[in-house]
Amino acid sequence: KSVGEVMAIGRTFEESFQKALRMCHPSVDGFTSRLPM
Protein backbone atom coordinates (compact mmCIF):
# COMPACT_ATOMS: atom_id res chain seq x y z
CA LYS A 1 0.00 0.00 0.00
CA SER A 2 1.33 3.42 -0.89
CA VAL A 3 2.07 5.73 2.01
CA GLY A 4 3.14 8.81 0.03
CA GLU A 5 6.89 8.44 0.45
CA VAL A 6 9.54 9.41 -2.07
CA MET A 7 13.18 8.44 -2.28
CA ALA A 8 15.61 10.65 -4.14
CA ILE A 9 19.36 10.14 -4.23
CA GLY A 10 21.67 12.98 -5.13
CA ARG A 11 25.08 14.40 -4.37
CA THR A 12 23.67 17.25 -2.28
CA PHE A 13 20.56 17.83 -0.19
CA GLU A 14 19.33 20.41 -2.70
CA GLU A 15 19.65 17.98 -5.63
CA SER A 16 17.84 15.24 -3.73
CA PHE A 17 15.06 17.59 -2.66
CA GLN A 18 14.55 18.82 -6.25
CA LYS A 19 14.29 15.20 -7.45
CA ALA A 20 11.77 14.37 -4.74
CA LEU A 21 9.63 17.36 -5.73
CA ARG A 22 9.69 16.30 -9.39
CA MET A 23 8.69 12.73 -8.43
CA CYS A 24 5.66 13.98 -6.48
CA HIS A 25 4.52 16.49 -9.09
CA PRO A 26 5.87 15.85 -12.63
CA SER A 27 4.63 19.25 -13.85
CA VAL A 28 6.78 21.04 -11.25
CA ASP A 29 10.39 21.88 -12.09
CA GLY A 30 11.32 22.10 -8.43
CA PHE A 31 12.22 25.42 -6.88
CA THR A 32 12.47 27.77 -9.84
CA SER A 33 12.22 31.51 -9.95
CA ARG A 34 8.88 32.85 -11.17
CA LEU A 35 10.05 36.44 -11.41
CA PRO A 36 10.02 38.01 -14.88
CA MET A 37 13.49 38.36 -16.34
Backbone as a chain_set.jsonl record, in Angstrom:
{"seq": "KSVGEVMAIGRTFEESFQKALRMCHPSVDGFTSRLPM", "coords": {"N": [[0.836, -1.177, 0.0], [0.536, 2.201, -0.806], [2.175, 4.857, 0.847], [2.765, 7.455, 0.435], [5.467, 8.173, 0.261], [8.67, 9.32, -0.893], [11.76, 8.634, -2.558], [14.801, 9.99, -3.12], [17.937, 10.211, -4.561], [20.886, 11.984, -4.433], [23.79, 14.072, -4.994], [23.897, 16.244, -3.317], [21.938, 17.788, -0.684], [20.14, 19.638, -1.756], [19.913, 18.829, -4.463], [18.769, 16.282, -4.149], [16.359, 16.978, -2.922], [15.116, 18.489, -4.933], [14.751, 16.456, -6.85], [12.962, 14.808, -5.463], [10.737, 16.507, -5.296], [10.078, 16.683, -8.029], [9.359, 14.031, -8.498], [7.018, 13.78, -7.012], [5.3, 15.674, -8.154], [5.079, 15.798, -11.383], [4.73, 17.965, -13.153], [5.986, 20.059, -11.988], [8.958, 21.942, -11.803], [10.59, 21.934, -9.68], [12.206, 24.024, -7.278], [11.983, 26.906, -8.762], [12.635, 30.129, -10.077], [10.04, 32.474, -10.357], [9.968, 35.007, -11.153], [9.723, 37.71, -13.474], [12.097, 38.004, -16.084]], "CA": [[0.0, 0.0, 0.0], [1.329, 3.421, -0.892], [2.065, 5.735, 2.013], [3.136, 8.805, 0.034], [6.89, 8.44, 0.454], [9.535, 9.414, -2.067], [13.176, 8.445, -2.284], [15.614, 10.648, -4.136], [19.356, 10.137, -4.232], [21.674, 12.982, -5.133], [25.083, 14.402, -4.374], [23.669, 17.247, -2.28], [20.559, 17.827, -0.193], [19.331, 20.407, -2.698], [19.646, 17.984, -5.63], [17.836, 15.236, -3.729], [15.056, 17.59, -2.66], [14.548, 18.815, -6.245], [14.295, 15.203, -7.449], [11.77, 14.372, -4.737], [9.629, 17.359, -5.731], [9.688, 16.295, -9.386], [8.689, 12.729, -8.432], [5.665, 13.978, -6.477], [4.522, 16.486, -9.087], [5.866, 15.849, -12.626], [4.626, 19.248, -13.854], [6.776, 21.041, -11.249], [10.389, 21.878, -12.093], [11.324, 22.104, -8.432], [12.22, 25.423, -6.876], [12.465, 27.767, -9.839], [12.215, 31.509, -9.949], [8.88, 32.851, -11.165], [10.047, 36.437, -11.408], [10.022, 38.007, -14.883], [13.494, 38.357, -16.337]], "C": [[0.885, 1.246, 0.0], [1.098, 4.301, 0.329], [2.527, 7.158, 1.696], [4.592, 9.152, 0.25], [7.593, 8.586, -0.89], [10.964, 9.138, -1.627], [13.95, 9.058, -3.435], [17.061, 10.632, -3.671], [20.098, 11.158, -5.078], [22.961, 13.263, -4.388], [24.937, 15.407, -3.247], [22.223, 17.164, -1.824], [19.658, 18.533, -1.193], [18.952, 19.574, -3.916], [18.618, 16.909, -5.289], [16.44, 15.799, -3.521], [14.36, 17.966, -3.961], [13.996, 17.56, -6.917], [13.021, 14.712, -6.783], [10.553, 15.203, -5.135], [9.139, 16.955, -7.114], [8.992, 14.945, -9.403], [7.247, 12.878, -7.969], [4.756, 14.681, -7.476], [5.316, 16.646, -10.375], [5.804, 17.189, -13.358], [5.446, 20.343, -13.178], [8.25, 20.848, -11.574], [11.231, 21.951, -10.831], [11.215, 23.556, -8.005], [12.834, 26.24, -7.992], [11.915, 29.164, -9.627], [11.026, 31.782, -10.864], [8.86, 34.351, -11.438], [10.343, 36.678, -12.882], [11.464, 38.464, -15.032], [13.565, 39.545, -17.257]], "O": [[1.87, 1.316, 0.734], [-0.033, 4.467, 0.785], [2.665, 7.977, 2.604], [4.923, 10.328, 0.407], [7.151, 8.033, -1.897], [11.332, 9.374, -0.476], [13.766, 8.678, -4.592], [17.368, 10.994, -2.535], [19.95, 11.188, -6.3], [23.187, 12.753, -3.291], [25.752, 15.432, -2.324], [21.386, 16.55, -2.485], [18.541, 18.085, -1.452], [17.802, 19.604, -4.356], [17.696, 16.661, -6.067], [15.45, 15.172, -3.898], [13.149, 17.785, -4.089], [12.904, 17.587, -7.486], [12.102, 14.25, -7.46], [9.458, 14.663, -5.295], [7.933, 16.888, -7.354], [8.115, 14.723, -10.238], [6.356, 12.189, -8.466], [3.587, 14.326, -7.624], [6.153, 17.544, -10.463], [6.723, 17.522, -14.105], [5.591, 21.436, -13.727], [8.737, 19.718, -11.617], [12.458, 22.022, -10.907], [10.244, 24.237, -8.334], [14.054, 26.267, -8.156], [10.839, 29.338, -9.055], [11.018, 31.359, -12.02], [7.855, 34.894, -11.897], [11.124, 35.942, -13.485], [11.981, 39.217, -14.207], [14.658, 40.0, -17.594]]}, "num_chains": 1, "name": "protein.A"}
